[in-house]
Every structure is written in C-alpha cells, then in structure tokens.
Amino acid sequence: MNTKKKVGFYTLGCKLNFSETSTIARSFKDEGFDRVDFNDAADIYVINTCSVTENADKRFKTVVKQAQKSNAEAFVVAVGCYAQLKPQELADVNGVDLVLGATEKFKITDYLNDLSKNDLGEIHSCEIEDADFYVGSYSIGDRTRAFLKVQDGCDYKCTYCTIPLARGISRSDELQNVLNNAKEISSKGIKEIVLTGVNIGDYGKGEFGNKKHEHTFLELVEALDKVEGIERLRISSIEPNLLKNETIDVVSKSRAFVPHFHIPLQSGSNAVLKAMRRRYMRELYVDRVIKIKEVMPHACIGVDVIVGFPGETEAQFLETYNFLNELDISYLHVFTYSERANTVAASLENVVPKNIRTKRSKMLRGLSAKKRRAFYEGQIGTNRTVLFESENKEGYIHGFTENYVKVKSPWNPELVNTLHDVALTKIDDDGLVRFDFVEAYIA
C-alpha cells in the first residue's frame, strides 16, 4: 500500500512560473512525495501565483476552491509573485494554510513538518530587498519543450509594473550552470528549450550577487548554441533596447536558435512610452524589426502591447494601432491596463474608462488575428521543420515550425516529440496550417 504523501501543483502566469513550479515539484519528489494531477486528491496543493493582471488575482480564489473540492482537508500553499506582493490578502482566502514569499518558495519543504489545516493562513515573507540570491530552475515533463530560467528580477522602473516589487533586483544564473541545465534537459529527450527570465536581455548582471558580471546575453546565446544534443533553442521575450544587432546576427546563423523573437513594445506612442518609463522610443523598435527581417525574412516577431494606460488618448491609441498595422510583425499579445497597488501609474490622472480599454483591446486583438493570418499566408509553399506536441486535440496533433507557425495533422502518437521536415500547403478553416511531409523522421 502506498503511504507516500501526494502533492498537486497549479501554475498561474508566465513561463518563468512554469519553470519554477517544476523545480519546486522536484524538491517535493526528493522529499519522498508523489506528484499527482491538480484535479486529483492530494495531501498538499501548491499554487504558484501571478500578479500581472487583475484576472490572476480572481483566478487564485477559483483555484483554491478547486483544490478544496478534490480534498477539503488538504494543506494549501500559495507561492509566487502575488504571495510576495499581497501575502495577507492570500492568507485571508478561505482554505489557504501557508503563504511563502519570494525567498521562501524554494525552501517550501522546510515548512511542511505539520500538515494540519490552519484556521488562519500562516505567512513567511521577506522584505523584497532580501530577494538578492539566485535560484536556477527549469521545467521538464509538462510539455515537449522545457522552460529554462536564466535570469530573475528586474532593475527597470516601468510605472505600471509590480514585478520588481514581487521578484526583486535583476540577477542571473552562472553561465556554466545554465549550460549544465541545458545539457540535462536535452539528455532527457526534450527537443526544444525556451530561455526565460523577467528581463533576460539583462543576463549576466548579478552573477556574483552584485551588479558585476562576467558574461552578457550575447555570450550566453553563443555558448548555448554550441551545446551538443539541443535541437532547438527559443528566446522567450527580450526588451528592444537589450536586443543587440550582434545577437540578431548570431541567431540568424545559429545551429539551434530559431527565428522567433518576442519583443515587448507596450505602446506605439512616444508620449505614452515616456509616461510608462520605457527605455526606448518607437523608432528603436522599428530598427529592431527591420534588422531581424533583413537577416531572417521568415522570422516570426511577437509583440506585447498595453492598452488603456492612464492618459492614453484616442489619438495616441490610434498611433499605436497604425504603427503596428504598418510594422512587419506576426502577432500581438494584448494586455488591458489594470491598476496595481504601489505603482506610479496607479496614482496618475486621466484614467481611461474600462469600456474604452475593452474596446481598444478588442481592436488590437482583431489586428493580431489579421497579422497572424498574413504571416501564415506568407509561409505557404515554404519548407519548415515541425516539432510535434503531445496532446490529442479532437483527433489532431498540433506542432510548431521553427518560426512559430502552428500546424495540424490527423492524430498519430508516433509523431509526439519528434521533428520533421514539412512543406506548408494551406491554411485550414480554424486558422492552423496543413502540410505535406518532405521526408521521414529526422531526430
């Protein structure tokens, strides 16, 4: 009979959170716990929280209820950004037993001597200034690709953002450690590694626990490209001011790095960018896009944009819309601005009404669909390499080309986590791309 304690995990938010959940899960395994699906009965449920949007706050309560439905007596732990920013708010949620802040989350198993339910949520949270040490992490086993954390925290002071409050100063993993983790991931048969962090272009800073650094993001990219066994490397998101021409050139000639960039813009209006305290103007963003397309015409470029920032006029929003419409980009991630406590933006005047924020968001989502369609149409007739995912989606298997075109084919379990050369043939009714196989199995 299995007497091992069971633990279930739920991750809200970004790729970085997924990599950290995976690392926390491995620490439970080392302590003799069995990991189960979050929907199954467990003794402990760990919820890794996010605070980037208003919605994430609300979703947390729903997830706690979900855990209680599976086992009303289970011990519920909240970790992550929201747990650092508003620990009391989480501790007050019915059913939450333990809240761990930024420095405590990786020591979670130290707090689990007593798993009896608490009447009140117990909080262990540091001052964010204490979050100055680096904990490496990567995700394995959840998907066909792994998220490898290389950097944490941020020294930027964007007026809308709570991440520096939730994650502390910018700090990085040692280069050799990143390379070791990458080797370990690829040795487990994982074909694609996505580099992740809060501000990964800042990589190298804080390697020694201070502002000094020995390595740069460019050197990280060059070193990872030489690691044997890694089939694909993808850069998750990088600030335009930190994406240098040299890095773009290295990716264009790279063996493993794929031609896909995700570059936050946030606004196409220079006045709004200044109010946000972003570190570039729109002209620099245009330069980045032109440079990428010059050396990699088939590259996929994703863009983050925020609508409804305080003071954003109709004219400034249209400036953003027209700017993006004319730019050679592939898709948008649209965020509707939401007020976050303790940020400069929360006290700004000329608040944009919520209904107008929603309307602007809808317009940009429509533009994103148009951009993605145009990008996909431009890829029809080309040969690409596809990495197939592991899920059966209504009788189909999905996959992504190196330049992030999503494809579909009738379900075949033998294709899971394999790479194949394909010729892209047409766009299906659901917007995904169909293809013909060019040859047999590569990897």
Tab-separated table of C-alpha atoms in Angstrom:
chain	number	residue	atom	x	y	z
A	1	MET	CA	0.000	0.000	0.000
A	2	ASN	CA	1.306	3.440	-0.964
A	3	THR	CA	1.642	5.621	2.122
A	4	LYS	CA	3.544	8.392	0.370
A	5	LYS	CA	2.073	11.873	0.699
A	6	LYS	CA	0.663	13.290	-2.528
A	7	VAL	CA	1.177	16.816	-3.874
A	8	GLY	CA	-0.562	18.666	-6.715
A	9	PHE	CA	0.618	21.877	-8.427
A	10	TYR	CA	-1.170	24.694	-10.238
A	11	THR	CA	0.681	27.482	-12.070
A	12	LEU	CA	-0.794	30.867	-12.890
A	13	GLY	CA	1.069	33.280	-15.133
A	14	CYS	CA	4.232	33.175	-17.162
A	15	LYS	CA	6.781	30.694	-18.498
A	16	LEU	CA	9.107	31.666	-15.666
A	17	ASN	CA	6.474	30.499	-13.171
A	18	PHE	CA	6.187	27.171	-15.020
A	19	SER	CA	9.950	26.620	-14.771
A	20	GLU	CA	9.885	27.448	-11.050
A	21	THR	CA	6.882	25.193	-10.339
A	22	SER	CA	8.782	22.344	-11.971
A	23	THR	CA	11.819	22.976	-9.765
A	24	ILE	CA	9.657	23.159	-6.612
A	25	ALA	CA	7.965	19.891	-7.681
A	26	ARG	CA	11.354	18.187	-7.950
A	27	SER	CA	12.176	19.271	-4.375
A	28	PHE	CA	8.973	17.511	-3.205
A	29	LYS	CA	9.987	14.384	-5.097
A	30	ASP	CA	13.379	14.476	-3.339
A	31	GLU	CA	11.478	14.532	-0.033
A	32	GLY	CA	9.543	11.379	-0.984
A	33	PHE	CA	6.255	12.925	-2.186
A	34	ASP	CA	4.272	11.603	-5.143
A	35	ARG	CA	3.213	14.248	-7.661
A	36	VAL	CA	-0.400	13.936	-8.831
A	37	ASP	CA	-2.577	15.931	-11.182
A	38	PHE	CA	-4.063	19.046	-9.551
A	39	ASN	CA	-7.568	17.687	-10.129
A	40	ASP	CA	-6.789	14.513	-8.172
A	41	ALA	CA	-6.976	14.056	-4.398
A	42	ALA	CA	-3.721	15.207	-2.760
A	43	ASP	CA	-2.433	15.932	0.751
A	44	ILE	CA	-0.881	19.223	-0.338
A	45	TYR	CA	-1.766	21.653	-3.116
A	46	VAL	CA	0.796	24.267	-4.166
A	47	ILE	CA	-0.486	27.242	-6.163
A	48	ASN	CA	2.162	29.372	-7.899
A	49	THR	CA	0.568	32.808	-8.240
A	50	CYS	CA	0.878	35.703	-10.643
A	51	SER	CA	0.001	39.345	-10.130
A	52	VAL	CA	0.455	40.793	-13.601
A	53	THR	CA	-3.267	41.152	-14.304
A	54	GLU	CA	-6.356	41.689	-12.240
A	55	ASN	CA	-7.688	38.431	-13.579
A	56	ALA	CA	-4.886	36.397	-11.981
A	57	ASP	CA	-5.975	37.655	-8.543
A	58	LYS	CA	-9.521	36.434	-9.126
A	59	ARG	CA	-8.385	33.142	-10.608
A	60	PHE	CA	-6.436	32.341	-7.442
A	61	LYS	CA	-9.653	32.063	-5.399
A	62	THR	CA	-11.173	29.786	-8.035
A	63	VAL	CA	-8.099	27.513	-7.964
A	64	VAL	CA	-8.234	27.270	-4.134
A	65	LYS	CA	-11.888	26.190	-4.374
A	66	GLN	CA	-10.888	23.606	-6.993
A	67	ALA	CA	-8.317	22.141	-4.564
A	68	GLN	CA	-10.828	22.032	-1.733
A	69	LYS	CA	-13.287	20.198	-3.952
A	70	SER	CA	-10.710	17.422	-4.504
A	71	ASN	CA	-9.803	17.230	-0.796
A	72	ALA	CA	-11.328	19.559	1.794
A	73	GLU	CA	-8.664	18.519	4.341
A	74	ALA	CA	-5.679	19.179	2.062
A	75	PHE	CA	-2.959	21.648	3.057
A	76	VAL	CA	-2.967	24.592	0.601
A	77	VAL	CA	0.206	26.623	-0.038
A	78	ALA	CA	0.415	29.850	-2.060
A	79	VAL	CA	3.769	30.940	-3.520
A	80	GLY	CA	4.888	33.326	-6.268
A	81	CYS	CA	4.513	36.986	-7.169
A	82	TYR	CA	1.078	37.637	-5.681
A	83	ALA	CA	2.196	35.866	-2.489
A	84	GLN	CA	5.103	38.319	-2.216
A	85	LEU	CA	3.063	41.435	-3.016
A	86	LYS	CA	-0.094	40.769	-1.013
A	87	PRO	CA	0.579	37.902	1.402
A	88	GLN	CA	-2.169	38.931	3.840
A	89	GLU	CA	-4.762	39.038	1.068
A	90	LEU	CA	-3.914	35.451	0.113
A	91	ALA	CA	-3.726	34.257	3.720
A	92	ASP	CA	-7.259	35.607	4.215
A	93	VAL	CA	-8.665	33.432	1.418
A	94	ASN	CA	-10.676	30.606	2.920
A	95	GLY	CA	-8.736	27.326	2.774
A	96	VAL	CA	-5.222	28.777	2.390
A	97	ASP	CA	-2.831	27.439	5.081
A	98	LEU	CA	0.585	28.818	4.144
A	99	VAL	CA	1.837	31.783	2.077
A	100	LEU	CA	5.503	31.923	1.057
A	101	GLY	CA	7.200	34.992	-0.403
A	102	ALA	CA	9.970	35.394	-2.990
A	103	THR	CA	12.871	33.972	-0.991
A	104	GLU	CA	10.923	31.230	0.810
A	105	LYS	CA	9.216	29.488	-2.116
A	106	PHE	CA	12.240	27.317	-2.981
A	107	LYS	CA	12.529	26.191	0.646
A	108	ILE	CA	8.890	25.147	0.737
A	109	THR	CA	9.525	21.601	2.018
A	110	ASP	CA	11.187	23.067	5.143
A	111	TYR	CA	7.790	24.452	6.176
A	112	LEU	CA	5.864	21.214	5.910
A	113	ASN	CA	6.538	19.467	9.231
A	114	ASP	CA	2.938	19.966	10.296
A	115	LEU	CA	0.291	19.468	7.616
A	116	SER	CA	-2.720	20.055	9.810
A	117	LYS	CA	-5.136	22.676	8.479
A	118	ASN	CA	-4.693	26.181	9.901
A	119	ASP	CA	-7.602	28.366	10.988
A	120	LEU	CA	-5.664	31.293	9.582
A	121	GLY	CA	-3.148	31.309	6.739
A	122	GLU	CA	0.412	31.466	8.030
A	123	ILE	CA	2.752	33.901	6.250
A	124	HIS	CA	6.514	33.658	5.709
A	125	SER	CA	7.517	36.575	3.558
A	126	CYS	CA	10.680	38.650	3.277
A	127	GLU	CA	11.323	42.286	2.503
A	128	ILE	CA	11.859	42.225	-1.261
A	129	GLU	CA	15.372	43.690	-0.759
A	130	ASP	CA	16.315	40.284	0.684
A	131	ALA	CA	15.499	38.565	-2.634
A	132	ASP	CA	19.009	39.027	-3.916
A	133	PHE	CA	20.164	35.430	-4.385
A	134	TYR	CA	19.586	33.364	-7.491
A	135	VAL	CA	17.769	30.030	-7.671
A	136	GLY	CA	18.040	28.288	-11.024
A	137	SER	CA	15.093	26.357	-12.375
A	138	TYR	CA	13.744	24.605	-15.417
A	139	SER	CA	10.571	22.765	-16.316
A	140	ILE	CA	10.561	19.180	-17.519
A	141	GLY	CA	7.850	16.630	-18.083
A	142	ASP	CA	4.980	19.063	-18.569
A	143	ARG	CA	5.439	19.593	-22.298
A	144	THR	CA	7.524	18.717	-25.345
A	145	ARG	CA	9.531	21.872	-24.685
A	146	ALA	CA	11.265	22.933	-21.487
A	147	PHE	CA	11.460	26.411	-19.968
A	148	LEU	CA	14.968	27.184	-18.723
A	149	LYS	CA	15.266	30.109	-16.316
A	150	VAL	CA	18.479	32.109	-16.821
A	151	GLN	CA	17.667	35.360	-15.003
A	152	ASP	CA	15.304	36.708	-12.320
A	153	GLY	CA	14.173	40.116	-11.060
A	154	CYS	CA	14.306	43.500	-12.801
A	155	ASP	CA	16.045	46.844	-12.255
A	156	TYR	CA	13.718	48.727	-14.604
A	157	LYS	CA	11.162	51.078	-13.102
A	158	CYS	CA	8.255	50.893	-15.568
A	159	THR	CA	5.419	52.830	-13.963
A	160	TYR	CA	2.747	50.111	-14.421
A	161	CYS	CA	4.749	47.114	-13.239
A	162	THR	CA	4.890	45.288	-9.901
A	163	ILE	CA	7.486	42.711	-10.935
A	164	PRO	CA	10.463	44.489	-9.261
A	165	LEU	CA	8.328	44.563	-6.071
A	166	ALA	CA	7.458	40.882	-6.448
A	167	ARG	CA	10.784	39.476	-7.642
A	168	GLY	CA	13.485	41.893	-6.530
A	169	ILE	CA	16.622	43.089	-8.293
A	170	SER	CA	18.000	41.756	-11.558
A	171	ARG	CA	20.243	38.735	-11.034
A	172	SER	CA	21.469	35.910	-13.206
A	173	ASP	CA	22.499	32.297	-13.182
A	174	GLU	CA	26.169	31.449	-13.724
A	175	LEU	CA	26.885	30.625	-17.338
A	176	GLN	CA	28.245	27.156	-16.573
A	177	ASN	CA	25.151	26.340	-14.535
A	178	VAL	CA	22.855	27.354	-17.430
A	179	LEU	CA	24.886	25.146	-19.789
A	180	ASN	CA	24.725	22.218	-17.342
A	181	ASN	CA	20.932	22.605	-17.001
A	182	ALA	CA	20.579	22.770	-20.796
A	183	LYS	CA	22.588	19.553	-21.165
A	184	GLU	CA	20.492	17.850	-18.505
A	185	ILE	CA	17.259	18.880	-20.241
A	186	SER	CA	18.397	17.657	-23.666
A	187	SER	CA	19.657	14.368	-22.168
A	188	LYS	CA	16.030	13.648	-21.211
A	189	GLY	CA	14.981	13.665	-24.864
A	190	ILE	CA	13.449	17.134	-24.854
A	191	LYS	CA	13.858	18.747	-28.258
A	192	GLU	CA	13.227	22.421	-27.502
A	193	ILE	CA	14.395	24.736	-24.740
A	194	VAL	CA	12.799	28.146	-24.210
A	195	LEU	CA	15.041	30.626	-22.373
A	196	THR	CA	13.080	32.506	-19.759
A	197	GLY	CA	13.508	35.183	-17.097
A	198	VAL	CA	11.988	38.504	-16.075
A	199	ASN	CA	14.374	40.576	-18.203
A	200	ILE	CA	16.619	38.091	-19.992
A	201	GLY	CA	18.439	40.663	-22.118
A	202	ASP	CA	19.912	41.858	-18.800
A	203	TYR	CA	21.522	38.421	-18.397
A	204	GLY	CA	24.896	38.471	-16.668
A	205	LYS	CA	24.056	41.143	-14.146
A	206	GLY	CA	24.222	39.854	-10.590
A	207	GLU	CA	26.204	36.708	-11.399
A	208	PHE	CA	28.235	37.453	-8.283
A	209	GLY	CA	25.329	38.685	-6.138
A	210	ASN	CA	26.175	42.286	-7.050
A	211	LYS	CA	25.952	44.407	-10.205
A	212	LYS	CA	29.171	42.933	-11.610
A	213	HIS	CA	29.003	40.404	-14.376
A	214	GLU	CA	31.387	38.329	-16.380
A	215	HIS	CA	29.033	37.398	-19.204
A	216	THR	CA	26.464	39.054	-21.471
A	217	PHE	CA	23.271	37.794	-23.103
A	218	LEU	CA	25.160	37.565	-26.404
A	219	GLU	CA	27.768	35.287	-24.801
A	220	LEU	CA	25.011	33.160	-23.295
A	221	VAL	CA	23.428	32.708	-26.740
A	222	GLU	CA	26.795	31.847	-28.333
A	223	ALA	CA	27.646	29.326	-25.587
A	224	LEU	CA	24.234	27.605	-25.656
A	225	ASP	CA	24.397	27.275	-29.438
A	226	LYS	CA	27.489	25.089	-29.013
A	227	VAL	CA	25.870	22.635	-26.559
A	228	GLU	CA	25.530	19.329	-28.362
A	229	GLY	CA	22.238	17.481	-28.247
A	230	ILE	CA	19.980	20.531	-28.073
A	231	GLU	CA	17.819	20.567	-31.180
A	232	ARG	CA	16.080	23.889	-30.713
A	233	LEU	CA	16.537	26.997	-28.582
A	234	ARG	CA	13.965	29.795	-28.387
A	235	ILE	CA	14.308	33.230	-26.757
A	236	SER	CA	11.071	33.881	-24.863
A	237	SER	CA	10.862	37.671	-24.539
A	238	ILE	CA	13.527	40.354	-24.751
A	239	GLU	CA	13.410	44.134	-24.308
A	240	PRO	CA	14.042	46.017	-27.604
A	241	ASN	CA	16.834	48.110	-26.076
A	242	LEU	CA	18.650	44.938	-24.964
A	243	LEU	CA	18.285	43.026	-28.238
A	244	LYS	CA	21.557	43.919	-29.957
A	245	ASN	CA	22.412	43.587	-33.657
A	246	GLU	CA	25.146	41.085	-32.750
A	247	THR	CA	22.596	38.808	-31.039
A	248	ILE	CA	20.255	39.001	-34.051
A	249	ASP	CA	23.188	38.097	-36.343
A	250	VAL	CA	24.183	35.127	-34.164
A	251	VAL	CA	20.582	33.811	-34.164
A	252	SER	CA	20.376	34.215	-37.963
A	253	LYS	CA	23.427	31.953	-38.449
A	254	SER	CA	22.711	29.705	-35.473
A	255	ARG	CA	22.546	25.927	-35.479
A	256	ALA	CA	19.893	25.690	-32.745
A	257	PHE	CA	18.334	29.131	-32.108
A	258	VAL	CA	15.084	29.521	-34.018
A	259	PRO	CA	13.986	32.654	-35.938
A	260	HIS	CA	11.351	33.751	-33.435
A	261	PHE	CA	11.515	36.870	-31.275
A	262	HIS	CA	9.018	38.174	-28.764
A	263	ILE	CA	9.728	41.867	-28.151
A	264	PRO	CA	7.607	43.972	-25.774
A	265	LEU	CA	6.551	47.318	-27.270
A	266	GLN	CA	3.722	48.347	-24.848
A	267	SER	CA	2.788	51.457	-26.889
A	268	GLY	CA	3.348	52.897	-30.356
A	269	SER	CA	3.124	56.438	-28.947
A	270	ASN	CA	6.371	58.004	-27.720
A	271	ALA	CA	4.434	60.170	-25.245
A	272	VAL	CA	2.888	57.056	-23.664
A	273	LEU	CA	6.242	55.222	-23.683
A	274	LYS	CA	7.734	58.145	-21.725
A	275	ALA	CA	4.858	58.064	-19.220
A	276	MET	CA	5.457	54.312	-18.828
A	277	ARG	CA	9.209	54.988	-18.306
A	278	ARG	CA	10.148	52.530	-21.008
A	279	ARG	CA	13.800	52.690	-22.054
A	280	TYR	CA	13.379	53.306	-25.783
A	281	MET	CA	11.271	55.208	-28.288
A	282	ARG	CA	9.246	53.657	-31.103
A	283	GLU	CA	11.993	54.461	-33.620
A	284	LEU	CA	14.331	51.956	-31.923
A	285	TYR	CA	11.598	49.322	-32.128
A	286	VAL	CA	11.306	49.864	-35.893
A	287	ASP	CA	15.089	49.429	-36.187
A	288	ARG	CA	14.922	46.064	-34.362
A	289	VAL	CA	12.156	44.760	-36.636
A	290	ILE	CA	13.951	45.928	-39.798
A	291	LYS	CA	17.224	44.334	-38.675
A	292	ILE	CA	15.562	40.978	-37.883
A	293	LYS	CA	13.695	40.869	-41.197
A	294	GLU	CA	16.865	41.877	-43.086
A	295	VAL	CA	18.806	38.813	-41.937
A	296	MET	CA	15.816	36.466	-41.352
A	297	PRO	CA	12.944	37.422	-43.710
A	298	HIS	CA	10.907	34.405	-42.486
A	299	ALA	CA	11.329	35.283	-38.764
A	300	CYS	CA	8.280	35.426	-36.525
A	301	ILE	CA	8.039	38.568	-34.365
A	302	GLY	CA	5.568	38.739	-31.477
A	303	VAL	CA	4.730	41.986	-29.697
A	304	ASP	CA	3.433	42.816	-26.191
A	305	VAL	CA	1.207	45.893	-26.062
A	306	ILE	CA	-0.779	47.533	-23.243
A	307	VAL	CA	-3.989	49.450	-23.979
A	308	GLY	CA	-5.725	51.982	-21.757
A	309	PHE	CA	-2.682	53.226	-19.823
A	310	PRO	CA	-3.669	56.342	-17.788
A	311	GLY	CA	-3.706	59.377	-20.044
A	312	GLU	CA	-3.726	57.375	-23.303
A	313	THR	CA	-5.860	59.494	-25.647
A	314	GLU	CA	-7.836	58.191	-28.604
A	315	ALA	CA	-5.224	59.773	-30.904
A	316	GLN	CA	-2.369	58.021	-29.046
A	317	PHE	CA	-4.162	54.690	-29.215
A	318	LEU	CA	-4.683	55.130	-32.975
A	319	GLU	CA	-0.990	55.998	-33.233
A	320	THR	CA	-0.256	52.591	-31.665
A	321	TYR	CA	-2.776	50.833	-33.921
A	322	ASN	CA	-1.417	52.386	-37.120
A	323	PHE	CA	2.181	51.868	-36.044
A	324	LEU	CA	1.565	48.127	-35.521
A	325	ASN	CA	-0.532	47.831	-38.646
A	326	GLU	CA	2.352	49.092	-40.781
A	327	LEU	CA	5.047	47.100	-38.960
A	328	ASP	CA	6.212	43.734	-40.325
A	329	ILE	CA	5.256	41.739	-37.225
A	330	SER	CA	3.488	38.382	-36.830
A	331	TYR	CA	1.138	38.546	-33.805
A	332	LEU	CA	0.293	40.579	-30.686
A	333	HIS	CA	-0.155	39.786	-27.008
A	334	VAL	CA	-2.633	42.443	-25.920
A	335	PHE	CA	-2.888	43.436	-22.254
A	336	THR	CA	-5.674	45.667	-20.989
A	337	TYR	CA	-4.125	48.014	-18.432
A	338	SER	CA	-5.190	47.264	-14.866
A	339	GLU	CA	-4.246	49.289	-11.802
A	340	ARG	CA	-1.711	47.655	-9.491
A	341	ALA	CA	-1.189	48.872	-5.931
A	342	ASN	CA	2.127	50.593	-5.128
A	343	THR	CA	2.889	51.509	-8.737
A	344	VAL	CA	3.372	55.064	-10.027
A	345	ALA	CA	0.744	54.555	-12.736
A	346	ALA	CA	-1.960	53.768	-10.156
A	347	SER	CA	-1.854	57.396	-8.956
A	348	LEU	CA	-1.833	59.004	-12.421
A	349	GLU	CA	-4.743	61.135	-13.560
A	350	ASN	CA	-6.846	60.909	-16.735
A	351	VAL	CA	-7.826	57.292	-16.089
A	352	VAL	CA	-9.165	55.618	-19.236
A	353	PRO	CA	-12.698	54.263	-18.637
A	354	LYS	CA	-12.893	50.455	-18.559
A	355	ASN	CA	-15.309	50.221	-21.501
A	356	ILE	CA	-12.857	52.181	-23.686
A	357	ARG	CA	-9.961	49.959	-22.553
A	358	THR	CA	-12.028	46.916	-23.571
A	359	LYS	CA	-12.871	48.433	-26.980
A	360	ARG	CA	-9.203	49.237	-27.690
A	361	SER	CA	-8.153	45.765	-26.608
A	362	LYS	CA	-10.697	44.225	-28.984
A	363	MET	CA	-9.410	46.336	-31.884
A	364	LEU	CA	-5.824	45.203	-31.297
A	365	ARG	CA	-6.855	41.567	-30.899
A	366	GLY	CA	-8.537	41.856	-34.311
A	367	LEU	CA	-5.333	43.336	-35.723
A	368	SER	CA	-3.352	40.469	-34.198
A	369	ALA	CA	-5.563	37.888	-35.963
A	370	LYS	CA	-5.047	39.760	-39.252
A	371	LYS	CA	-1.262	39.908	-38.727
A	372	ARG	CA	-1.014	36.211	-37.846
A	373	ARG	CA	-3.066	35.269	-40.906
A	374	ALA	CA	-0.864	37.398	-43.187
A	375	PHE	CA	2.279	35.872	-41.659
A	376	TYR	CA	0.934	32.335	-42.145
A	377	GLU	CA	-0.068	33.112	-45.747
A	378	GLY	CA	3.490	34.276	-46.396
A	379	GLN	CA	4.781	30.884	-45.217
A	380	ILE	CA	2.600	28.744	-47.522
A	381	GLY	CA	4.774	26.983	-50.102
A	382	THR	CA	7.883	27.015	-47.895
A	383	ASN	CA	9.640	24.071	-46.278
A	384	ARG	CA	9.930	24.150	-42.476
A	385	THR	CA	10.773	21.842	-39.572
A	386	VAL	CA	7.951	20.982	-37.151
A	387	LEU	CA	8.201	19.815	-33.546
A	388	PHE	CA	5.014	17.920	-32.671
A	389	GLU	CA	3.216	18.375	-29.332
A	390	SER	CA	1.973	15.584	-27.091
A	391	GLU	CA	-1.797	16.138	-26.926
A	392	ASN	CA	-4.566	14.639	-28.996
A	393	LYS	CA	-6.697	17.686	-29.861
A	394	GLU	CA	-10.009	16.371	-31.173
A	395	GLY	CA	-8.345	13.822	-33.414
A	396	TYR	CA	-5.454	16.060	-34.494
A	397	ILE	CA	-1.857	16.524	-33.461
A	398	HIS	CA	-0.521	20.083	-33.376
A	399	GLY	CA	3.026	21.298	-33.764
A	400	PHE	CA	5.104	24.424	-34.295
A	401	THR	CA	7.576	25.237	-37.032
A	402	GLU	CA	10.867	26.830	-36.047
A	403	ASN	CA	9.338	30.227	-36.900
A	404	TYR	CA	6.267	29.544	-34.775
A	405	VAL	CA	3.657	28.649	-37.388
A	406	LYS	CA	1.105	26.347	-35.760
A	407	VAL	CA	0.315	23.269	-37.842
A	408	LYS	CA	-2.109	20.350	-37.554
A	409	SER	CA	-2.334	16.800	-38.857
A	410	PRO	CA	-4.531	13.767	-38.077
A	411	TRP	CA	-3.520	12.316	-34.685
A	412	ASN	CA	-0.557	9.958	-34.793
A	413	PRO	CA	1.063	9.114	-31.429
A	414	GLU	CA	4.348	8.228	-33.166
A	415	LEU	CA	4.828	11.895	-34.080
A	416	VAL	CA	4.805	13.122	-30.439
A	417	ASN	CA	8.024	14.996	-29.548
A	418	THR	CA	9.601	14.342	-32.964
A	419	LEU	CA	10.975	16.778	-35.540
A	420	HIS	CA	10.016	16.503	-39.209
A	421	ASP	CA	10.693	18.439	-42.391
A	422	VAL	CA	7.406	19.529	-43.930
A	423	ALA	CA	6.101	21.618	-46.813
A	424	LEU	CA	3.382	24.051	-45.706
A	425	THR	CA	0.433	23.742	-48.095
A	426	LYS	CA	-2.667	25.626	-46.938
A	427	ILE	CA	-4.440	27.343	-44.060
A	428	ASP	CA	-7.309	25.301	-42.605
A	429	ASP	CA	-10.727	26.700	-41.606
A	430	ASP	CA	-9.597	27.023	-37.974
A	431	GLY	CA	-6.577	29.126	-38.975
A	432	LEU	CA	-3.985	26.376	-38.468
A	433	VAL	CA	-1.702	25.283	-41.288
A	434	ARG	CA	-1.749	21.966	-43.147
A	435	PHE	CA	1.380	20.396	-44.611
A	436	ASP	CA	2.928	17.503	-46.503
A	437	PHE	CA	5.846	15.505	-45.094
A	438	VAL	CA	9.039	16.120	-47.052
A	439	GLU	CA	10.923	13.151	-45.625
A	440	ALA	CA	10.957	10.599	-42.871
A	441	TYR	CA	11.821	11.079	-39.226
A	442	ILE	CA	14.851	13.332	-38.510
A	443	ALA	CA	15.668	13.330	-34.826
